[in-house]
Short mmCIF file of C-alpha atoms and ligand atoms in Angstrom, two decimals:
data_model
loop_
_atom_site.label_atom_id
_atom_site.label_comp_id
_atom_site.label_asym_id
_atom_site.label_seq_id
_atom_site.Cartn_x
_atom_site.Cartn_y
_atom_site.Cartn_z
CA UNK A 133 -1.99 -0.27 41.70
CA UNK A 134 -2.75 -3.29 40.81
CA UNK A 135 -4.15 -2.12 38.06
CA UNK A 136 -0.91 -0.20 36.95
CA UNK A 137 0.55 -3.46 37.32
CA UNK A 138 -1.34 -5.73 35.03
CA UNK A 139 -1.08 -2.84 32.98
CA UNK A 140 2.25 -2.49 32.62
CA UNK A 141 2.77 -5.79 31.65
CA UNK A 142 0.24 -6.57 29.42
CA UNK A 143 1.70 -3.49 27.82
CA UNK A 144 4.95 -5.16 27.95
CA UNK A 145 4.57 -7.92 26.96
CA UNK A 146 2.13 -6.57 23.59
CA UNK A 147 5.22 -4.68 22.54
CA UNK A 148 7.73 -8.03 22.94
CA UNK A 149 5.36 -10.26 21.25
CA UNK A 150 5.47 -7.01 18.40
CA UNK A 151 9.76 -6.89 18.50
CA UNK A 152 10.21 -10.01 17.94
CA UNK A 153 7.72 -10.57 14.92
CA UNK A 154 9.11 -7.00 13.23
CA UNK A 155 12.31 -8.34 14.33
CA UNK A 156 11.95 -11.22 12.25
CA UNK A 157 10.20 -9.75 8.54
CA UNK A 158 13.57 -7.61 9.20
CA UNK A 159 15.86 -10.12 8.96
CA UNK A 160 14.21 -11.98 5.89
CA UNK A 161 13.91 -8.18 4.34
CA UNK A 162 17.85 -8.30 4.43
CA UNK A 163 17.65 -11.28 3.05
CA UNK A 164 16.65 -9.00 -0.91
CA UNK A 165 18.87 -7.67 -2.80
CA UNK A 166 18.95 -3.26 -1.46
CA UNK A 167 18.93 -0.77 -3.69
CA UNK A 168 18.93 2.93 -3.67
CA UNK A 169 16.75 5.89 -4.64
CA UNK A 170 16.70 9.20 -5.02
CA UNK A 171 14.48 12.09 -5.93
CA UNK A 172 13.67 12.24 -2.87
CA UNK A 173 11.41 15.44 -3.56
CA UNK A 174 9.01 13.60 -5.41
CA UNK A 175 8.98 11.31 -3.16
CA UNK A 176 7.59 12.89 -0.78
CA UNK A 177 4.66 14.66 -2.24
CA UNK A 178 3.64 10.71 -3.99
CA UNK A 179 3.63 9.99 0.10
CA UNK A 180 1.12 12.95 0.22
CA UNK A 181 -0.66 13.02 -2.30
CA UNK A 182 -1.50 9.47 -2.43
CA UNK A 183 -0.66 8.17 0.82
CA UNK A 184 -2.01 11.30 2.82
CA UNK A 185 -4.76 12.43 0.43
CA UNK A 186 -5.47 8.71 -0.42
CA UNK A 187 -5.87 9.87 -4.13
CA UNK A 188 -5.67 6.13 -5.77
CA UNK A 189 -8.48 5.30 -3.92
CA UNK A 190 -11.22 6.85 -5.22
CA UNK A 191 -10.70 5.88 -8.80
CA UNK A 192 -12.85 3.46 -7.03
CA UNK A 193 -15.73 5.80 -5.52
CA UNK A 194 -17.22 4.91 -2.62
CA UNK A 195 -15.55 2.26 -2.26
CA UNK A 196 -12.17 4.65 -2.22
CA UNK A 197 -14.19 6.72 -0.09
CA UNK A 198 -15.10 4.41 2.68
CA UNK A 199 -11.17 3.41 2.92
CA UNK A 200 -9.74 6.12 2.86
CA UNK A 201 -12.60 7.90 5.77
CA UNK A 202 -11.29 4.63 7.75
CA UNK A 203 -7.69 5.13 7.33
CA UNK A 204 -8.80 9.29 8.49
CA UNK A 205 -10.55 7.68 11.34
CA UNK A 206 -8.18 6.09 12.75
CA UNK A 207 -5.72 8.75 12.73
CA UNK A 208 -7.53 11.23 14.45
CA UNK A 209 -8.27 8.14 17.08
CA UNK A 210 -4.60 7.37 17.46
CA UNK A 211 -4.93 10.01 19.64
CA UNK A 212 -7.51 8.01 21.94
CA UNK A 213 -4.90 5.35 21.51
CA UNK A 214 -2.15 7.09 23.42
CA UNK A 215 -4.44 8.72 25.93
CA UNK A 216 -4.85 6.03 27.35
CA UNK A 217 -1.22 4.54 27.43
CA UNK A 218 -0.96 7.23 29.41
CA UNK A 219 -3.17 6.82 31.24
CA UNK A 220 -2.68 2.90 32.29
CA UNK A 221 1.06 3.80 33.26
CA UNK A 222 -0.49 6.35 35.89
CA UNK A 223 -3.09 5.34 36.43
CA UNK A 224 -4.85 8.43 35.45
CA UNK A 225 -8.43 8.80 33.71
CA UNK A 226 -8.83 11.83 30.65
CA UNK A 227 -4.76 11.67 30.90
CA UNK A 228 -4.38 15.34 28.40
CA UNK A 229 -7.78 16.97 29.93
CA UNK A 230 -5.43 19.54 30.58
CA UNK A 231 -5.41 20.58 26.81
CA UNK A 232 -8.47 22.49 27.93
CA UNK A 233 -11.25 23.32 24.85
CA UNK A 234 -8.14 21.83 22.29
CA UNK A 235 -9.12 17.98 24.19
CA UNK A 236 -12.90 18.14 24.38
CA UNK A 237 -12.54 19.27 20.54
CA UNK A 238 -10.10 16.24 19.65
CA UNK A 239 -12.05 14.30 21.61
CA UNK A 240 -15.78 14.95 19.52
CA UNK A 241 -13.43 13.77 17.00
CA UNK A 242 -12.43 10.36 18.03
CA UNK A 243 -16.03 10.36 19.07
CA UNK A 244 -17.27 11.56 15.35
CA UNK A 245 -14.88 9.09 13.41
CA UNK A 246 -15.39 5.91 15.63
CA UNK A 247 -18.66 6.27 13.99
CA UNK A 248 -18.26 6.56 11.29
CA UNK A 249 -15.28 3.21 11.49
CA UNK A 250 -18.19 1.90 13.19
CA UNK A 251 -20.82 2.03 10.10
CA UNK A 252 -17.80 1.54 7.38
CA UNK A 253 -16.43 -2.05 9.27
CA UNK A 254 -20.09 -2.93 9.67
CA UNK A 255 -20.12 -1.97 5.90
CA UNK A 256 -16.99 -3.93 5.28
CA UNK A 257 -18.52 -7.16 6.92
CA UNK A 258 -21.85 -7.05 5.33
CA UNK A 259 -19.70 -7.11 1.51
CA UNK A 260 -17.73 -9.68 2.63
CA UNK A 261 -20.44 -11.98 3.74
CA UNK A 262 -23.33 -11.15 2.20
CA UNK A 263 -21.98 -9.84 -1.29
CA UNK A 264 -20.50 -11.31 -4.30
CA UNK A 265 -18.19 -9.15 -5.26
CA UNK A 266 -15.72 -11.07 -7.93
CA UNK A 267 -12.33 -9.57 -7.02
CA UNK A 268 -12.97 -11.04 -3.59
CA UNK A 269 -14.13 -14.10 -4.37
CA UNK A 270 -10.73 -14.85 -6.39
CA UNK A 271 -9.35 -18.55 -5.98
CA UNK A 272 -5.99 -16.91 -4.92
CA UNK A 273 -8.34 -15.21 -1.44
CA UNK A 274 -9.94 -18.78 -0.94
CA UNK A 275 -6.57 -19.76 1.32
CA UNK A 276 -6.67 -17.78 4.20
CA UNK A 277 -7.41 -13.80 2.91
CA UNK A 278 -11.40 -14.02 3.48
CA UNK A 279 -11.12 -15.15 6.82
CA UNK A 280 -8.37 -13.07 7.70
CA UNK A 281 -10.53 -10.03 6.01
CA UNK A 282 -13.34 -10.58 8.90
CA UNK A 283 -11.32 -11.63 11.67
CA UNK A 284 -10.30 -8.08 11.47
CA UNK A 285 -13.34 -5.83 10.28
CA UNK A 286 -15.29 -8.12 13.87
CA UNK A 287 -11.63 -6.90 15.89
CA UNK A 288 -12.57 -3.48 14.49
CA UNK A 289 -16.76 -3.54 15.01
CA UNK A 290 -15.95 -4.38 18.79
CA UNK A 291 -13.20 -1.97 18.92
CA UNK A 292 -14.97 0.68 18.47
CA UNK A 293 -18.45 0.13 19.93
CA UNK A 294 -15.60 -0.71 23.14
CA UNK A 295 -14.67 2.88 22.40
CA UNK A 296 -17.97 4.60 22.78
CA UNK A 297 -17.81 3.26 26.72
CA UNK A 298 -14.42 3.52 28.31
CA UNK A 299 -15.27 6.76 29.54
CA UNK A 300 -18.27 5.41 31.84
CA UNK A 301 -17.33 1.64 31.98
CA UNK A 302 -13.82 0.13 33.23
CA UNK A 303 -14.45 -3.13 31.84
CA UNK A 304 -14.56 -1.36 28.49
CA UNK A 305 -11.78 0.31 29.09
CA UNK A 306 -9.82 -2.75 29.57
CA UNK A 307 -11.58 -4.96 26.82
CA UNK A 308 -10.62 -1.50 24.64
CA UNK A 309 -7.08 -1.96 25.37
CA UNK A 310 -6.31 -5.58 25.13
CA UNK A 311 -8.36 -5.56 21.42
CA UNK A 312 -5.45 -2.70 20.55
CA UNK A 313 -3.08 -4.37 22.08
CA UNK A 314 -3.77 -8.59 19.83
CA UNK A 315 -4.79 -5.87 16.96
CA UNK A 316 -1.46 -4.73 17.63
CA UNK A 317 0.17 -8.59 17.23
CA UNK A 318 -1.69 -9.22 13.83
CA UNK A 319 -0.52 -6.62 12.41
CA UNK A 320 2.63 -8.82 11.44
CA UNK A 321 0.85 -11.55 10.12
CA UNK A 322 -1.79 -9.91 8.02
CA UNK A 323 -2.78 -8.13 5.38
CA UNK A 324 -3.13 -5.74 7.51
CA UNK A 325 0.34 -5.18 8.68
CA UNK A 326 0.08 -2.50 4.95
CA UNK A 327 -0.98 -0.38 7.50
CA UNK A 328 2.91 0.19 8.99
CA UNK A 329 4.24 -0.41 5.94
CA UNK A 330 2.30 1.50 2.78
CA UNK A 331 3.41 4.46 3.79
CA UNK A 332 7.67 3.46 3.30
CA UNK A 333 5.82 1.95 -0.22
CA UNK A 334 4.65 5.01 -1.47
CA UNK A 335 7.84 6.73 -0.54
CA UNK A 336 9.88 4.08 -2.57
CA UNK A 337 7.38 3.92 -5.27
CA UNK A 338 9.02 3.08 -8.99
CA UNK A 339 9.09 6.32 -10.11
CA UNK A 340 10.14 5.58 -13.57
CA UNK A 341 7.85 3.70 -16.17
CA UNK A 342 6.46 0.19 -15.31
CA UNK A 343 7.42 -1.57 -18.10
CA UNK A 344 10.71 -0.27 -18.30
CA UNK A 345 13.41 -3.10 -17.37
CA UNK A 346 15.74 -2.35 -14.73
CA UNK A 347 18.94 -2.02 -16.77
CA UNK A 348 21.45 -4.92 -15.58
CA UNK A 349 25.30 -3.57 -15.15
CA UNK A 350 27.33 -6.96 -14.94
CA UNK A 351 25.66 -7.26 -18.15
CA UNK A 352 27.33 -4.14 -19.98
CA UNK A 353 30.44 -4.95 -17.82
CA UNK A 354 30.37 -8.02 -19.99
CA UNK A 355 30.10 -5.84 -23.83
CA UNK A 356 32.09 -3.13 -22.53
CA UNK A 357 35.04 -5.76 -21.66
CA UNK A 358 34.84 -7.01 -25.69
CA UNK A 359 34.28 -4.27 -27.42
CA UNK A 360 37.12 -2.81 -26.07
CA UNK A 361 39.99 -5.54 -24.58
CA UNK A 362 42.26 -3.00 -23.32
CA UNK A 363 40.49 -1.38 -21.07
CA UNK A 364 41.07 -3.72 -17.12
CA UNK A 365 37.36 -4.07 -15.69
CA UNK A 366 37.12 -5.29 -12.08
CA UNK A 367 36.73 -8.75 -11.40
CA UNK A 368 34.23 -8.56 -9.09
CA UNK A 369 32.05 -6.48 -11.66
CA UNK A 370 31.50 -9.14 -14.47
CA UNK A 371 30.87 -12.02 -13.32
CA UNK A 372 27.51 -11.85 -13.85
CA UNK A 373 24.95 -13.42 -10.51
CA UNK A 374 21.77 -14.77 -11.48
CA UNK A 375 19.49 -13.15 -13.98
CA UNK A 376 16.68 -12.63 -12.96
CA UNK A 377 14.39 -13.30 -10.21
CA UNK A 378 13.82 -17.29 -9.31
CA UNK A 379 13.36 -17.14 -5.84
CA UNK A 380 13.27 -15.56 -2.96
CA UNK A 381 16.87 -14.58 -2.56
CA UNK A 382 16.86 -12.92 -6.37
CA UNK A 383 14.65 -10.45 -4.85
CA UNK A 384 15.42 -6.46 -4.43
CA UNK A 385 13.68 -5.19 -0.77
CA UNK A 386 11.84 -3.92 -2.95
CA UNK A 387 9.32 -6.46 -3.84
CA UNK A 388 9.78 -7.09 -0.89
CA UNK A 389 8.76 -4.05 0.19
CA UNK A 390 5.49 -4.71 -2.11
CA UNK A 391 4.67 -8.14 -0.99
CA UNK A 392 4.50 -6.45 3.09
CA UNK A 393 2.16 -4.07 1.09
CA UNK A 394 -0.06 -5.69 -0.51
CA UNK A 395 -3.56 -4.85 0.59
CA UNK A 396 -5.29 -7.61 -1.66
CA UNK A 397 -7.49 -4.70 -2.47
CA UNK A 398 -7.81 -7.01 -6.04
CA UNK A 399 -8.17 -3.93 -8.34
CA UNK A 400 -4.55 -4.84 -10.38
CA UNK A 401 -6.26 -8.65 -10.82
CA UNK A 402 -10.10 -6.30 -11.89
CA UNK A 403 -8.31 -4.49 -13.46
CA UNK A 404 -5.53 -6.84 -16.08
CA UNK A 405 -6.78 -7.42 -19.05
CA UNK A 406 -5.30 -11.39 -19.74
CA UNK A 407 -7.07 -11.65 -16.11
CA UNK A 408 -9.94 -11.37 -17.78
CA UNK A 409 -10.03 -12.72 -20.97
CA UNK A 410 -8.94 -16.29 -19.09
CA UNK A 411 -5.49 -16.00 -18.84
CA UNK A 412 -4.37 -17.96 -15.99
CA UNK A 413 -2.54 -15.02 -14.72
CA UNK A 414 -3.89 -12.21 -11.19
CA UNK A 415 -1.40 -10.00 -10.38
CA UNK A 416 -2.37 -10.14 -6.76
CA UNK A 417 -1.34 -13.72 -6.52
CA UNK A 418 1.73 -12.74 -8.02
CA UNK A 419 2.43 -10.37 -5.26
CA UNK A 420 0.73 -12.43 -2.20
CA UNK A 421 3.37 -15.24 -3.60
CA UNK A 422 6.11 -13.39 -2.73
CA UNK A 423 5.43 -12.48 1.40
CA UNK A 424 3.71 -16.82 1.56
CA UNK A 425 7.23 -18.38 -0.17
CA UNK A 426 9.02 -15.55 2.83
CA UNK A 427 7.44 -16.53 4.81
CA UNK A 428 7.82 -20.58 3.73
CA UNK A 429 11.85 -20.43 2.91
CA UNK A 430 13.29 -17.12 4.87
CA UNK A 431 13.68 -19.22 7.99
CA UNK A 432 15.97 -21.28 5.68
CA UNK A 433 17.88 -18.66 4.76
CA UNK A 434 17.93 -16.73 8.20
CA UNK A 435 19.35 -20.07 10.60
CA UNK A 436 21.37 -21.99 7.08
CA UNK A 437 23.02 -18.99 5.53
CA UNK A 438 22.10 -17.92 1.69
CA UNK A 439 23.35 -20.96 0.20
CA UNK A 440 20.55 -23.17 1.63
CA UNK A 441 18.29 -24.64 -0.40
CA UNK A 442 14.92 -26.84 0.18
CA UNK A 443 14.04 -27.81 -3.36
CA UNK A 444 10.90 -25.69 -3.61
CA UNK A 445 10.79 -22.44 -5.36
CA UNK A 446 9.36 -19.08 -5.97
CA UNK A 447 9.28 -19.37 -9.91
CA UNK A 448 7.60 -23.13 -10.10
CA UNK A 449 6.29 -23.37 -6.92
CA UNK A 450 4.25 -20.65 -6.30
CA UNK A 451 4.21 -19.05 -10.07
CA UNK A 452 3.95 -20.54 -13.00
CA UNK A 453 5.60 -20.21 -16.43
CA UNK A 454 1.80 -20.29 -17.87
CA UNK A 455 0.89 -17.39 -15.21
CA UNK A 456 4.22 -14.97 -16.33
CA UNK A 457 3.87 -15.81 -20.30
CA UNK A 458 0.56 -14.35 -19.92
CA UNK A 459 1.82 -10.89 -19.44
CA UNK A 460 0.60 -8.69 -22.14
CA UNK A 461 2.97 -5.57 -19.42
CA UNK A 462 0.19 -3.16 -20.30
CA UNK A 463 1.09 -1.71 -16.84
CA UNK A 464 -2.77 -1.65 -16.20
CA UNK A 465 -1.88 -3.13 -12.34
CA UNK A 466 0.33 -0.52 -11.01
CA UNK A 467 -2.12 2.02 -12.11
CA UNK A 468 -4.61 0.86 -10.06
CA UNK A 469 -2.65 -0.24 -6.80
CA UNK A 470 -3.81 1.58 -4.02
CA UNK A 471 -0.56 1.57 -2.55
CA UNK A 472 2.20 2.38 -5.50
CA UNK A 473 3.41 -1.77 -6.00
CA UNK A 474 3.99 -2.63 -8.97
CA UNK A 475 3.15 -6.87 -9.02
CA UNK A 476 4.52 -6.58 -13.16
CA UNK A 477 8.24 -6.73 -12.04
CA UNK A 478 8.11 -8.99 -10.32
CA UNK A 479 6.99 -10.46 -13.58
CA UNK A 480 9.61 -9.56 -15.53
CA UNK A 481 12.53 -9.87 -13.55
CA UNK A 482 11.20 -13.77 -13.89
CA UNK A 483 11.08 -13.48 -18.23
CA UNK A 484 14.28 -13.01 -17.52
CA UNK A 485 15.22 -15.46 -15.55
CA UNK A 486 13.65 -18.24 -17.59
CA UNK A 487 15.10 -16.66 -20.64
CA UNK A 488 18.66 -15.65 -19.82
CA UNK A 489 18.91 -18.51 -17.34
CA UNK A 490 16.80 -21.67 -18.67
CA UNK A 491 16.94 -20.11 -21.88
CA UNK A 492 13.44 -21.27 -22.22
CA UNK A 493 10.63 -18.91 -23.73
CA UNK A 494 7.37 -19.40 -26.18
CA UNK A 495 7.77 -20.54 -29.63
CA UNK A 496 6.48 -16.72 -30.89
CA UNK A 497 9.22 -15.17 -29.07
CA UNK A 498 12.49 -17.31 -29.95
CA UNK A 499 11.39 -17.04 -32.80
CA UNK A 500 11.64 -13.26 -32.98
CA UNK A 501 15.02 -13.87 -31.23
CA UNK A 502 17.02 -16.04 -33.24
CA UNK A 503 15.63 -12.68 -36.15
CA UNK A 504 17.34 -10.27 -33.62
CA UNK A 505 20.49 -12.76 -33.40
CA UNK A 506 20.53 -13.15 -37.18
CA UNK A 507 19.10 -11.11 -39.14
CA UNK A 508 19.10 -7.24 -36.92
CA UNK A 509 15.67 -7.36 -37.10
CA UNK A 510 12.74 -9.03 -34.98
CA UNK A 511 11.08 -9.32 -39.10
CA UNK A 512 12.65 -13.06 -41.20
CA UNK A 513 14.34 -10.27 -43.36
CA UNK A 514 17.25 -8.66 -42.59
CA UNK A 515 17.85 -5.09 -41.36
CA UNK A 516 19.25 -3.89 -44.79
CA UNK A 517 15.64 -4.97 -46.32
CA UNK A 518 14.19 -2.73 -43.58
CA UNK A 519 13.13 -0.50 -46.21
CA UNK A 520 12.04 -2.35 -49.30
CA UNK A 521 8.56 -2.78 -48.69
CA UNK A 522 8.58 1.06 -49.47
CA UNK A 523 9.73 0.22 -53.13
S1 LIG B 848 0.74 -5.43 -16.48
FE1 LIG B 848 0.88 -7.71 -16.80
S2 LIG B 848 -0.08 -8.08 -14.78
FE2 LIG B 848 -0.55 -5.73 -15.26
S3 LIG B 848 -1.93 -5.51 -15.25
FE3 LIG B 848 -1.46 -6.02 -17.61
S4 LIG B 848 -1.38 -8.06 -17.96
FE4 LIG B 848 -2.17 -7.43 -15.39
S1 LIG B 849 -1.16 -5.95 -6.25
FE1 LIG B 849 -1.75 -3.17 -5.25
S2 LIG B 849 -3.76 -3.31 -6.40
FE2 LIG B 849 -3.32 -5.28 -6.21
S3 LIG B 849 -4.40 -6.01 -4.79
FE3 LIG B 849 -2.03 -5.65 -3.59
S4 LIG B 849 -2.48 -3.47 -2.49
FE4 LIG B 849 -4.48 -4.41 -4.16
#
């Protein structure tokens, strides 16, 4: 009976803390702008292929296989965790035993997958500690990324070791369940939150070409109003919002979900031609900055409303113009990301802010704008001369 009371107390305390963390993140999410989704059939097939099939992970063969094993392993052992919770509530031992042969097969699978997870976690931890892999030693990870990864991997190793003894040792059983509660409550504050957000992020992935600039309805309305003054448009339709992204309140919900889903694997940065040629741009850092800035400013906006200002912004204090203009818009980061995050979308929207709100752009681009405005072409010749080179 006393065991039952302790378990129920620990269970509900853990769920209460976890719910508070999720509640906080959900309200941050509501600060951002909603967008509409369609084409649910394609979305579902992406979720099955990239999410459950882990197809994009295999672009790096060895690391991809290990990650996929980790993912599938956790899916299998979650059955055992569910049974432990039922055992805890009912003060029983192996509550699902009544399933007979199926139970024995699942139990055996749990033991096998537990062993595989243990081996994979040890390999990952050794890699972090003893192997110099450039994508794990980037400046943006020096803040807390490496420590966090080591902590979580150590927790997973402990979880798997205790898993093997939960049937024979009460101490192992309690340690295992307490570690699960600790793990659960670390998730919302770590990159491992992707365990929860990766699936919805895949479901809501961008289906269009990654470099396609999003259509701006308010601009269209302004142009229409100029071309067809006889048409009456709703005043609210033609008042422009801020163009592009300066700070977190300008983000869409998908941008923020991207930031919550980032595994910090660095595959995007590894593939980024700007980063590889020594420019100060890391798509992983862009995504990490969004999450960090939301953690900084989100509480202020929730407390004092969207107009609250802390005299800082995502653009400027976190992400510099130099980083933004280093992007070639090649889309390699989007292509490589195993959870279909689009760092380039944030970069493009920040550039849009710089050009349309601040009127700033590198000299080469300003010249192109001037040519388009004056000549109707990006070159220093007018559009009616565009075929002269043939003569
Ligand atoms: S789109 Fe930009 S950030 Fe992404 S890989 Fe290409 S250059 Fe790098
Ligand atoms: S954006 Fe994607 S590829 Fe880049 S670090 Fe995050 S999860 Fe990895």
